[in-house]
Coordinates of C-alpha atoms in Angstrom, one line a residue:
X199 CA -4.1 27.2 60.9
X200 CA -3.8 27.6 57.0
X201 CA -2.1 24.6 55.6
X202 CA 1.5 25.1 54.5
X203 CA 2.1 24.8 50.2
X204 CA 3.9 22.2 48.7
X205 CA 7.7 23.2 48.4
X206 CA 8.3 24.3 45.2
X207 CA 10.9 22.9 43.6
X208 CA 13.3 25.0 40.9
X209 CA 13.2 24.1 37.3
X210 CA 16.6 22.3 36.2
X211 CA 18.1 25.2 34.2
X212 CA 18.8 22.7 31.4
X213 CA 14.8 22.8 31.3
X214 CA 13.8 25.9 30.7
X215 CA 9.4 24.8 30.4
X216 CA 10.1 22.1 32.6
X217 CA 9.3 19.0 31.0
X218 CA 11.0 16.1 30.5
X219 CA 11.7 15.9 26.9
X220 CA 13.9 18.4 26.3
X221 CA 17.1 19.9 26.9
X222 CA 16.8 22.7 24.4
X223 CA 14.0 25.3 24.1
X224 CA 11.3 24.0 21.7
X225 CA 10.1 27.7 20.7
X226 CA 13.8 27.8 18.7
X227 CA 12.7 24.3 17.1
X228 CA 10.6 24.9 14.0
X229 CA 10.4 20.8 13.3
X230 CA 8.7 20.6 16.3
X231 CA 6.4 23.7 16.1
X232 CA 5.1 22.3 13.0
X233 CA 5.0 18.3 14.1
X234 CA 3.4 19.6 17.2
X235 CA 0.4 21.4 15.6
X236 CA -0.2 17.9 13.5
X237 CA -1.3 15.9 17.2
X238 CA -3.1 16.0 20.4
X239 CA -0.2 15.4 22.3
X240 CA 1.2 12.9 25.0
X241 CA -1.2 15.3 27.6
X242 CA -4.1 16.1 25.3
X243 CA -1.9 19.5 24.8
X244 CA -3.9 20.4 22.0
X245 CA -7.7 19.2 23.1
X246 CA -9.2 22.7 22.6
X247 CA -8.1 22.8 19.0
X248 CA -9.3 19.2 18.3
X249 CA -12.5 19.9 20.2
X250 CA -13.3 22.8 17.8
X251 CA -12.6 21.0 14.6
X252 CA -15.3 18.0 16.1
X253 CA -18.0 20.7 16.9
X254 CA -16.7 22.1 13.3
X255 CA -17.6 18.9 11.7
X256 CA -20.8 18.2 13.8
X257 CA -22.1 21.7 12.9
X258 CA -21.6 21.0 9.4
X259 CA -23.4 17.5 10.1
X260 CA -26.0 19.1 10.9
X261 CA -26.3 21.7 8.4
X262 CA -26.5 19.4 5.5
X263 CA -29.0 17.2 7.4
X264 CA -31.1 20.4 7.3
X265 CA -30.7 21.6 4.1
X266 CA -31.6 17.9 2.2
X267 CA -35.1 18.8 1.9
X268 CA -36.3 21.6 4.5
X269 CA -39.5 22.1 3.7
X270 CA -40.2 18.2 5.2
X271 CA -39.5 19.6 8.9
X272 CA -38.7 17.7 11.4
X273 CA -38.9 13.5 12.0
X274 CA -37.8 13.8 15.6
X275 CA -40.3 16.5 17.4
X276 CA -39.4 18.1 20.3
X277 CA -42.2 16.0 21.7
X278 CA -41.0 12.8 21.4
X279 CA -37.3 14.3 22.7
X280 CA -39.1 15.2 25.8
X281 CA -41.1 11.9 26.4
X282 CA -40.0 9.7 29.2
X283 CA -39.3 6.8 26.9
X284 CA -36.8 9.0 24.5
X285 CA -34.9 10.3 27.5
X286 CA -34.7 6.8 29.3
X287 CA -32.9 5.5 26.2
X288 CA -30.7 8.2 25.7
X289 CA -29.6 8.6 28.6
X290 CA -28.6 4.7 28.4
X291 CA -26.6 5.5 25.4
X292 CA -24.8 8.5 27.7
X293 CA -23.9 6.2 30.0
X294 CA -22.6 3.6 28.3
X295 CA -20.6 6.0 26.0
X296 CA -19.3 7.1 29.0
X297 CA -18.5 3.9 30.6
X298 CA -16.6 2.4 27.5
X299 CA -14.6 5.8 27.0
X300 CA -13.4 5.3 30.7
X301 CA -12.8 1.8 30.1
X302 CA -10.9 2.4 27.0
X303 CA -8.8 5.2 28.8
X304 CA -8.0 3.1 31.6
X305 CA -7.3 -0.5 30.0
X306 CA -6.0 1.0 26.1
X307 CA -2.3 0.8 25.6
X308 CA -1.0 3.9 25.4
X309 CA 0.3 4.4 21.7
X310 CA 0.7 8.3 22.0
X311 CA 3.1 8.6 24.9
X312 CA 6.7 8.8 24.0
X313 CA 7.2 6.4 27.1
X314 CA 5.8 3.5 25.4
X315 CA 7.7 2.4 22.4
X316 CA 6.5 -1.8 22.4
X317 CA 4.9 -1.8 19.2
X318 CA 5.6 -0.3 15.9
X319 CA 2.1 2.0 15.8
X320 CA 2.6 5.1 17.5
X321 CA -0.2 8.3 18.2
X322 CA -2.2 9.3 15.1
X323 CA -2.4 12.4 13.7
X324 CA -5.4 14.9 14.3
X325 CA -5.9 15.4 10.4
X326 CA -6.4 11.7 10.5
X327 CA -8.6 11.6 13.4
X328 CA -11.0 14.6 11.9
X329 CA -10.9 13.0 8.5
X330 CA -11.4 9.6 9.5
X331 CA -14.7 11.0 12.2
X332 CA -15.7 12.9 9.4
X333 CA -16.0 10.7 6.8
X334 CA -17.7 8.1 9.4
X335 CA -20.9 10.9 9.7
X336 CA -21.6 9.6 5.9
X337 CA -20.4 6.3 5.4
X338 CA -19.7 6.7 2.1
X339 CA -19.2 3.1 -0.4
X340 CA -16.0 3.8 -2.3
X341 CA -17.6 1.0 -5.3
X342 CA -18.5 3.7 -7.5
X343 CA -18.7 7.5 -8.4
X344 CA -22.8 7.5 -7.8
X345 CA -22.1 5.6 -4.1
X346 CA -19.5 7.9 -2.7
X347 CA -19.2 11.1 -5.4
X348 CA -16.6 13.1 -2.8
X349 CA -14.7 10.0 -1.2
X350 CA -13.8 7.8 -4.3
X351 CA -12.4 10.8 -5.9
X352 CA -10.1 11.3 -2.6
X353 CA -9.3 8.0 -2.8
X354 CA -8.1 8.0 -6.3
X355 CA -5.8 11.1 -5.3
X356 CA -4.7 9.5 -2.3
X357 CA -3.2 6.5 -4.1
X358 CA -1.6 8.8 -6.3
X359 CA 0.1 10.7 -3.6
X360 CA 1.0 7.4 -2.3
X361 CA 2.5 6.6 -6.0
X362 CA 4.3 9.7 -5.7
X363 CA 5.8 9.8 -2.3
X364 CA 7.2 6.2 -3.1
X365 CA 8.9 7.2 -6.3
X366 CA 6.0 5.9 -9.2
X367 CA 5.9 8.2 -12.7
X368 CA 2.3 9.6 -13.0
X369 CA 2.9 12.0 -15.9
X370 CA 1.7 9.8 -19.0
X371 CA 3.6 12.6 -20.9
X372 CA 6.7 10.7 -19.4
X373 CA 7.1 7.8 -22.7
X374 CA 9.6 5.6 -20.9
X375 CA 8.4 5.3 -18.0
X376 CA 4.7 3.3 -16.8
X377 CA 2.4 5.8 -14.8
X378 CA 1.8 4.5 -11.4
X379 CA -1.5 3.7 -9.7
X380 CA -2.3 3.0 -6.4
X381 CA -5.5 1.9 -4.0
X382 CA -6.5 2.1 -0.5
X383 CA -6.9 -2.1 1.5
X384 CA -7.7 -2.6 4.9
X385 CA -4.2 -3.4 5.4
X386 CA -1.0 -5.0 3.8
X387 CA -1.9 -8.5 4.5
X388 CA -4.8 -8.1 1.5
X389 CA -2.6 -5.7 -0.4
X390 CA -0.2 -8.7 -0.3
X391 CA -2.9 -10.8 -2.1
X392 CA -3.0 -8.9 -5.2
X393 CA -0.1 -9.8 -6.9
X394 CA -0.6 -13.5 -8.3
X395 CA -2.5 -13.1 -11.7
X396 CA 0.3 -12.0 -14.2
X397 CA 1.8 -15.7 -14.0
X398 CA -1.6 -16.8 -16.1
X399 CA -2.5 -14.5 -18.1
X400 CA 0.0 -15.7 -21.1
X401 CA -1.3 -19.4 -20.4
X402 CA -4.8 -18.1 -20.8
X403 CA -4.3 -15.7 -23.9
X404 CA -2.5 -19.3 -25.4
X405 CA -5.5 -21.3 -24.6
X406 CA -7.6 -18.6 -26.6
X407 CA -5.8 -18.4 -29.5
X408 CA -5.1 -22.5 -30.0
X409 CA -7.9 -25.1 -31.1
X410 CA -9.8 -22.7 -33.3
X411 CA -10.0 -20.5 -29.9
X412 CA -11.8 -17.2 -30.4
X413 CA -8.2 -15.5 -31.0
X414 CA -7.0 -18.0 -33.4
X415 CA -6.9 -15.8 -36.0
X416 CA -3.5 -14.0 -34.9
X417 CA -1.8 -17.3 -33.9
X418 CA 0.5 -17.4 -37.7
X419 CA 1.4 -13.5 -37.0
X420 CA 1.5 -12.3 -33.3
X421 CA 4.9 -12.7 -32.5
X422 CA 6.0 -11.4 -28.9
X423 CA 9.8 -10.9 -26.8
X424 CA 10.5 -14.0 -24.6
X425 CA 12.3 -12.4 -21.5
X426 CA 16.3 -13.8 -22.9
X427 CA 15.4 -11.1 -26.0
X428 CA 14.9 -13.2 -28.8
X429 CA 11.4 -13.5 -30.6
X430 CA 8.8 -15.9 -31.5
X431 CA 5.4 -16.8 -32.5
X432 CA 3.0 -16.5 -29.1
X433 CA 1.6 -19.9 -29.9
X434 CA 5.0 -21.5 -30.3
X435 CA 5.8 -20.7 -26.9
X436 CA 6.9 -23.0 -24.3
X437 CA 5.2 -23.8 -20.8
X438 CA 8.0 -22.4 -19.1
X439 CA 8.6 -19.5 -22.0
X440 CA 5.0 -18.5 -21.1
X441 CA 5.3 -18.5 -17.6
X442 CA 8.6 -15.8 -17.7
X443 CA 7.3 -13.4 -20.0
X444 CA 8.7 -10.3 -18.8
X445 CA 6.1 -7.8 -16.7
X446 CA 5.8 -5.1 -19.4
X447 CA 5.9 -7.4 -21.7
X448 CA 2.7 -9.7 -20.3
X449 CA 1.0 -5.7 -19.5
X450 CA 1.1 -4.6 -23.3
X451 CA -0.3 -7.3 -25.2
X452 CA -3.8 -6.4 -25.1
X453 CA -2.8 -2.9 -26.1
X454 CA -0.4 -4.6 -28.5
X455 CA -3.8 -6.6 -30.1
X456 CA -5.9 -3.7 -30.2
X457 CA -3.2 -1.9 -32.5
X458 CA -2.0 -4.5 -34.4
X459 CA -5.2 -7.0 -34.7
X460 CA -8.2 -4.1 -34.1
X461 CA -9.4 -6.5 -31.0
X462 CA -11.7 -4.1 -28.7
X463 CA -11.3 -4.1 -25.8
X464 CA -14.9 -5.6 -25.0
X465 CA -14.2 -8.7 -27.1
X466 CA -10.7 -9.6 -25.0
X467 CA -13.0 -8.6 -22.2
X468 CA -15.4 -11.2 -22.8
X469 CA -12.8 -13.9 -24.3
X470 CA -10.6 -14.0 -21.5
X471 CA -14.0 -14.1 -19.3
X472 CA -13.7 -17.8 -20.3
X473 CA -10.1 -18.7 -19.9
X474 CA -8.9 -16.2 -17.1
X475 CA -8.0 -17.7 -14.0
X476 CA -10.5 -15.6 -12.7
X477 CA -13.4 -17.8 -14.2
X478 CA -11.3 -21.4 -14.5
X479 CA -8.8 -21.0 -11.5
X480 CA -5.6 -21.7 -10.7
X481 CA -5.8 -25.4 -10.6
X482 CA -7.1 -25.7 -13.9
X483 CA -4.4 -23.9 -15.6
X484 CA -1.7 -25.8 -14.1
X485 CA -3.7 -28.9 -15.2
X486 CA -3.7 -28.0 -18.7
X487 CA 0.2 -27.0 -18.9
X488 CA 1.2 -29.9 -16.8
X489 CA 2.9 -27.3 -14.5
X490 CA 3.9 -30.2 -11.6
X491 CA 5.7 -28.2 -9.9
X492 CA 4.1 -25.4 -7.9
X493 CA 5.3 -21.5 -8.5
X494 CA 6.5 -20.4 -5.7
X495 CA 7.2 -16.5 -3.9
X496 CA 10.6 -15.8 -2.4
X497 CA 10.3 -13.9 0.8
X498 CA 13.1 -12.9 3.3
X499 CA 12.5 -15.1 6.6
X500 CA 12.0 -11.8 8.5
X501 CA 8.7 -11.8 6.5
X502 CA 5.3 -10.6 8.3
X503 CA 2.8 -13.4 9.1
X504 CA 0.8 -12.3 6.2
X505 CA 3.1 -14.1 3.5
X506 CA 2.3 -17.5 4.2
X507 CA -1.3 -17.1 5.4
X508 CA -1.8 -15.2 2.0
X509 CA -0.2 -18.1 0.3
X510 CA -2.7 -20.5 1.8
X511 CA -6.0 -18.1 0.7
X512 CA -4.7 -17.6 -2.8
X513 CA -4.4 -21.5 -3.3
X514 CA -0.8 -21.2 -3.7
X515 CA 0.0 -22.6 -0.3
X516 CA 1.8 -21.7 2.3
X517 CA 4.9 -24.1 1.8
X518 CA 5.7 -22.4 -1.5
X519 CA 6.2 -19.1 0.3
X520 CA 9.8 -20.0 0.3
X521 CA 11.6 -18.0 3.3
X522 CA 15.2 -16.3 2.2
X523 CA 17.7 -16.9 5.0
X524 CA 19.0 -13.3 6.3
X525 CA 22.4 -11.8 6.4
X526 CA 24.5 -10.7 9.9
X527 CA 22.0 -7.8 10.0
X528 CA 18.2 -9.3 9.7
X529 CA 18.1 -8.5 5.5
X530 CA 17.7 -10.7 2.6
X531 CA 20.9 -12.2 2.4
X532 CA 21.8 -12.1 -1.9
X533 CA 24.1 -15.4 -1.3
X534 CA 20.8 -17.8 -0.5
X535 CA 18.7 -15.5 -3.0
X536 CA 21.1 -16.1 -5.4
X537 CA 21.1 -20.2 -4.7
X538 CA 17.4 -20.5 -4.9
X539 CA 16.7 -18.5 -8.2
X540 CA 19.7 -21.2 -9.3
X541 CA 17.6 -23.8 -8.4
X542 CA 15.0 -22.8 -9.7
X543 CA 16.2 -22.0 -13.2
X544 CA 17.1 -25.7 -13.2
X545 CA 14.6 -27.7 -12.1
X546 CA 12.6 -25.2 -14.4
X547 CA 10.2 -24.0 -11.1
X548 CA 8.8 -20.8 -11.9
X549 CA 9.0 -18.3 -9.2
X550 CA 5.4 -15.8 -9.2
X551 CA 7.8 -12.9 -7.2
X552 CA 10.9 -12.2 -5.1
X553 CA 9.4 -10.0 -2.3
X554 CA 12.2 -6.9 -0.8
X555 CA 10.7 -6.3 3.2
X556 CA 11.5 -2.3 3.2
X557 CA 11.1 -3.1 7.1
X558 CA 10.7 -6.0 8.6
X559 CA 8.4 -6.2 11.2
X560 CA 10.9 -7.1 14.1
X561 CA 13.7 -5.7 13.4
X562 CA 13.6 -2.7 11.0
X563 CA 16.1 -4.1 8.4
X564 CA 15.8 -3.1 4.8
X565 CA 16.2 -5.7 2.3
X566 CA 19.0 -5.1 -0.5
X567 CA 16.4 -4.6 -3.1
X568 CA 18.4 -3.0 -6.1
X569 CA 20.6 -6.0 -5.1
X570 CA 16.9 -8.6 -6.1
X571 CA 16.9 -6.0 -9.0
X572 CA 20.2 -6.5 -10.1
X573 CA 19.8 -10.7 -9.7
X574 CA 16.1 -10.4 -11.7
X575 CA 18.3 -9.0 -14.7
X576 CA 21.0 -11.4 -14.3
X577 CA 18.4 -14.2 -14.3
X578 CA 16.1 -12.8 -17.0
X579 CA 19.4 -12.7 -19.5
X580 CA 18.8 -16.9 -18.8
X581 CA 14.7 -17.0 -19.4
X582 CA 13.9 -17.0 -15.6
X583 CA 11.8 -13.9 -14.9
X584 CA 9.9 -12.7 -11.8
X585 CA 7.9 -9.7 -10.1
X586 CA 9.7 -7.7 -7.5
X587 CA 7.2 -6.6 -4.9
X588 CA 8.6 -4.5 -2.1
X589 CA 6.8 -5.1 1.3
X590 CA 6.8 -1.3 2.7
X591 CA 4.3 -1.6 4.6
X592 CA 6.3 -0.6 7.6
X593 CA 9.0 1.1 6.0
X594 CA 7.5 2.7 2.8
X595 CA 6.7 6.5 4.3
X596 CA 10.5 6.5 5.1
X597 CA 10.6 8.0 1.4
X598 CA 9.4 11.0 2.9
X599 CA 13.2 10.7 4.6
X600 CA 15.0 10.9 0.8
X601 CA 15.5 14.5 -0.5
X602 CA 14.1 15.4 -3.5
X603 CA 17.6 15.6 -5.2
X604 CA 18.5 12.5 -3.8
X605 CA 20.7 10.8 -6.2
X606 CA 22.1 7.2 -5.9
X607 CA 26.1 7.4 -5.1
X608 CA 26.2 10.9 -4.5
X609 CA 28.6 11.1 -1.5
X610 CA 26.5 14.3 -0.2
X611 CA 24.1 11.1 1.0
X612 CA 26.0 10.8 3.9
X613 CA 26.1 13.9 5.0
X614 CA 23.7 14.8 8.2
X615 CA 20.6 16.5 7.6
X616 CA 20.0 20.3 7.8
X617 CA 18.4 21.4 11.2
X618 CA 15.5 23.3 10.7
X619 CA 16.3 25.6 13.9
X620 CA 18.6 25.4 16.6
X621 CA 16.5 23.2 19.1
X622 CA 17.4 19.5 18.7
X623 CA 15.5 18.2 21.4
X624 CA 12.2 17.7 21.2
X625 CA 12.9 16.2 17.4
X626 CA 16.0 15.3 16.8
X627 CA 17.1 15.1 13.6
X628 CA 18.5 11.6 11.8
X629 CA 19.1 10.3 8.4
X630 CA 19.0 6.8 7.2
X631 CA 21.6 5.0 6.8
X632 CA 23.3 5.5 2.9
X633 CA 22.2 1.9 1.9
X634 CA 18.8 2.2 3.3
X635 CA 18.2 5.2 1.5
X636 CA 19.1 3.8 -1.8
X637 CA 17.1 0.5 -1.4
X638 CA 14.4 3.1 -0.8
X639 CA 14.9 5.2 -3.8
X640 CA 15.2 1.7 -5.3
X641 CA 11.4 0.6 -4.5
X642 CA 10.0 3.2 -7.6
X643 CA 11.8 0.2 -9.9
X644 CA 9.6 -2.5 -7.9
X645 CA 6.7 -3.6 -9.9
X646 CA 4.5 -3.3 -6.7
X647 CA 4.4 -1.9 -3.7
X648 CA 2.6 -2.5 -0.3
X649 CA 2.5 0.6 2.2
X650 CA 0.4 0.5 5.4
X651 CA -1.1 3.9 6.4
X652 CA -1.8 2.7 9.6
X653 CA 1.6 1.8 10.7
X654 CA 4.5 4.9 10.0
X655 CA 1.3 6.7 8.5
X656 CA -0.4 7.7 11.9
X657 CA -3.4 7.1 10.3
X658 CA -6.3 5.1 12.4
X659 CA -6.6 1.1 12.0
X660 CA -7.5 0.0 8.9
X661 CA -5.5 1.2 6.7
X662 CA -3.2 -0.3 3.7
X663 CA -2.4 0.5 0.2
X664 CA -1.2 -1.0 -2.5
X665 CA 0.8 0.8 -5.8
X666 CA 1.6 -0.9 -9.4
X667 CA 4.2 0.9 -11.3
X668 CA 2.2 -0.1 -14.1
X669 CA -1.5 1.1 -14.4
X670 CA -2.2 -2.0 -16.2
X671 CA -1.1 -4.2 -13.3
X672 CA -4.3 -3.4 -11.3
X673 CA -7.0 -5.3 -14.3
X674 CA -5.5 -8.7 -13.6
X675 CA -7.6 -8.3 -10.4
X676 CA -10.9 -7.9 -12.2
X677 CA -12.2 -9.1 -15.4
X678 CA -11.3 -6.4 -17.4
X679 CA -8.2 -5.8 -20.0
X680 CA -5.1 -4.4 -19.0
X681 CA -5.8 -1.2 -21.7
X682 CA -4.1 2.7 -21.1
X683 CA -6.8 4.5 -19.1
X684 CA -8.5 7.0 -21.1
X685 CA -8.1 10.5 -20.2
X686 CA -11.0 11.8 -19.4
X687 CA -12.4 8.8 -17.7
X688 CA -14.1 8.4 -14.1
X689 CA -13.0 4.8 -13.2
X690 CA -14.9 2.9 -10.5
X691 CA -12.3 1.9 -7.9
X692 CA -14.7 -0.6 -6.2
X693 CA -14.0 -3.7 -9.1
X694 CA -10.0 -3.4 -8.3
X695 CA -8.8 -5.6 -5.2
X696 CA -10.0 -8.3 -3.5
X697 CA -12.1 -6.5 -0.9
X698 CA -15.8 -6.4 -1.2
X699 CA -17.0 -2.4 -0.8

């Protein structure tokens, strides 16, 4: 008796391929033509094409294996393939590859279903996937041009895409304006660490140029901007003068030097080798300048666990991480900024950097950053100056979100955004809210700027980046001088960062 088939059940008619993610047909919806070919999809959708693009790479594995040197022939013989030994162990390997793809299958969270939506990371992209197994095939060193010839020059372009997406100038055509740079981390949390050194550099140029220092010779003529406007004699300076220079400011002195004084860049190179905090730390310096009370960051309380366990590796200590109460909707309320920076100003405790979260880990909120902008000038007008960093290392590739002739106050903001075809299921189409999007726009104002590719990115784990709107930002990481790059110049990303390459 032949067995009866299942009943077949008619397709809703509001689902015309019968899935369940739409209501509308997808082959009207251009947005999610083109998102669709960037992914394997919640059902492996698009396996065959990924499985070509591995062969694709493997192939051309192989090839260059071949061609380094053909005329050695082969290490491996076809022998030693077919020995009992050889196959035992390989086919060990099999099965344990095997074993630990089921396992990860079975036990994995499941990141690229629309279903799950418990975590912030969400599928990654198949560009990402092929570049990322690509690049693994050579395990290139991104320390230097001779280590990784191909990789450190993606890098480099990389950060400046980063640079651009988030707002940064890179046109040094462009006088009034810094040009950007930007570098790949393993994630935010070092990214975070890079932005302490600025608050020392003035106290260490001061301790080269008094006491017959190497750089004594400018200390009757080099006059610079304290951060109310007025001017003075560098050596005259106060403690608390020095420590609120304004960032520019701090960024063009050894340019300023080289102009004015004919200092090369090798010899502040070498000076500051012996007063940067870099060589006599952080504890030093505030021993010399009697600074007894500790600088501190301002962070709202939303903050990602990375603020104050940065603060504790960078010697500045966790309790000086000083959390920003939030307003009625989980941002950096101004009111308690506001009160703080107050404090501060009198009890003459310098502040290292009000951090914007451009959203917060939780909760998604944007901070009011042209509203830490605004309070930075308000505050520099009364000698108290600070970095802004914005943490974007969630939020920053919502940029990609602001049109290109997006304009802050234009009413237009709040119009919806144009469909790109008449299906408005599979992706439907939102914009940010109007203040969101300004904040946003607002970050290419912020001195720095931490954006994880791993997170809104779909890139694989790890991945962060940090960006300067100031080139120059990036020496005070190394023990070189802030100078203009050189055009023409291969630089060698490896000595920027905290990360060992």
């Amino acid at each position: 008796m032949s067995q009866d088939k299942p009943e077949q059940q008619d397709k809703p008619k509001d689902r015309p391929n019968g899935t369940i993610y739409t209501s509308k047909a997808p082959e009207d919806d251009e947005s999610h033509q083109m998102i669709s070919s960037l992914f394997l999809g919640p059902h492996a959708e698009n396996y065959e094409y990924f499985k070509s693009n591995i062969i694709n790479i493997l192939e051309a594995t192989r090839d260059s294996r071949l061609n380094y040197f053909p005329e050695d022939g082969p290490f491996i013989s076809e022998q030693v393939q077919a020995s009992a030994t050889f196959s035992k162990h390989t086919d060990k390997i099999g099965n344990a590859v095997k074993k630990a793809a089921e396992l990860l299958g079975k036990h994995s969270v499941p990141w690229w279903s629309p279903r799950y939506a418990a975590h912030m990371c969400m599928d990654m992209s198949m560009p990402s996937l092929l570049g990322y197994f690509m690049t693994m095939l050579y395990n290139p060193n991104n320390v230097s041009i001779e280590a990784s010839p191909l990789t450190m020059v993606a890098e480099i372009e990389a950060g400046q895409q980063i640079c651009e997406m988030l707002g940064y100038n890179l046109d040094p055509e462009v006088k009034d304006t810094p040009v950007g740079w930007g570098h790949i981390t393993c994630g935010g949390t070092v990214a975070n660490l890079e932005t302490r050194n600025l608050k020392f550099y003035p106290l260490a140029l001061r301790n080269a140029i008094k006491d017959f220092g190497p750089l004594s010779f400018i200390g009757d003529t080099f006059v610079i901007e304290i951060c109310s406007g007025s001017r003075k004699l560098f050596k005259d300076l106060s403690k608390w003068e020095l420590l609120n220079l304004k960032v520019h400011t701090v960024l063009e002195i050894p340019d300023r030097l080289s102009i004015e004084y004919g200092i090369s860049s090798a010899f502040l190179q070498d000076t500051m080798k012996k007063y940067g905090i870099q060589s006599v730390g952080i504890g030093s310096l505030e021993r010399q300048y009697d600074i007894d009370k500790p600088i501190q960051y301002m962070v709202a309380s939303t903050r990602h666990y990375s603020w104050p366990k940065g603060g504790a590796i960078a010697g500045i200590g966790s309790e000086n991480v000083v959390g920003i109460a939030p307003d009625m909707e989980a941002r950096l309320d101004l009111n308690d900024l506001n009160n703080h920076l107050q404090a501060s100003l009198e009890k003459q405790q310098a502040v290292y950097a009000v951090v914007a979260i451009v959203g917060s880990t939780e909760e998604g909120a944007v901070d009011p950053l042209r509203g830490v902008l605004d309070l930075r000038n308000k505050y520099q007008a009364q000698g108290l100056s600070f970095v802004v960093h914005a943490d974007a290392a969630w939020g920053g590739y919502f940029a990609t979100m602001i049109p290109k002739d997006f304009r802050p106050g234009d009413p237009k903001n709040a119009e919806p955004p144009k469909q790109t075809g008449r299906g408005d299921g599979f992706v439907p189409d939102a914009s940010l809210r109007v203040e969101s999007q300004e904040d946003i726009y607002a970050m290419r104002h912020a001195d720095s700027i931490t954006v994880d590719p791993h997170k809104a990115g779909y890139i694989p784990y790890p991945a962060g980046s940090l960006c300067y709107r100031d080139e120059r930002m990036r020496f005070l990481i190394t023990w070189t001088s802030p100078y203009i790059s050189r055009a023409g110049t291969t630089e060698s990303i490896g000595i920027y960062g905290v990360e060992g390459r």
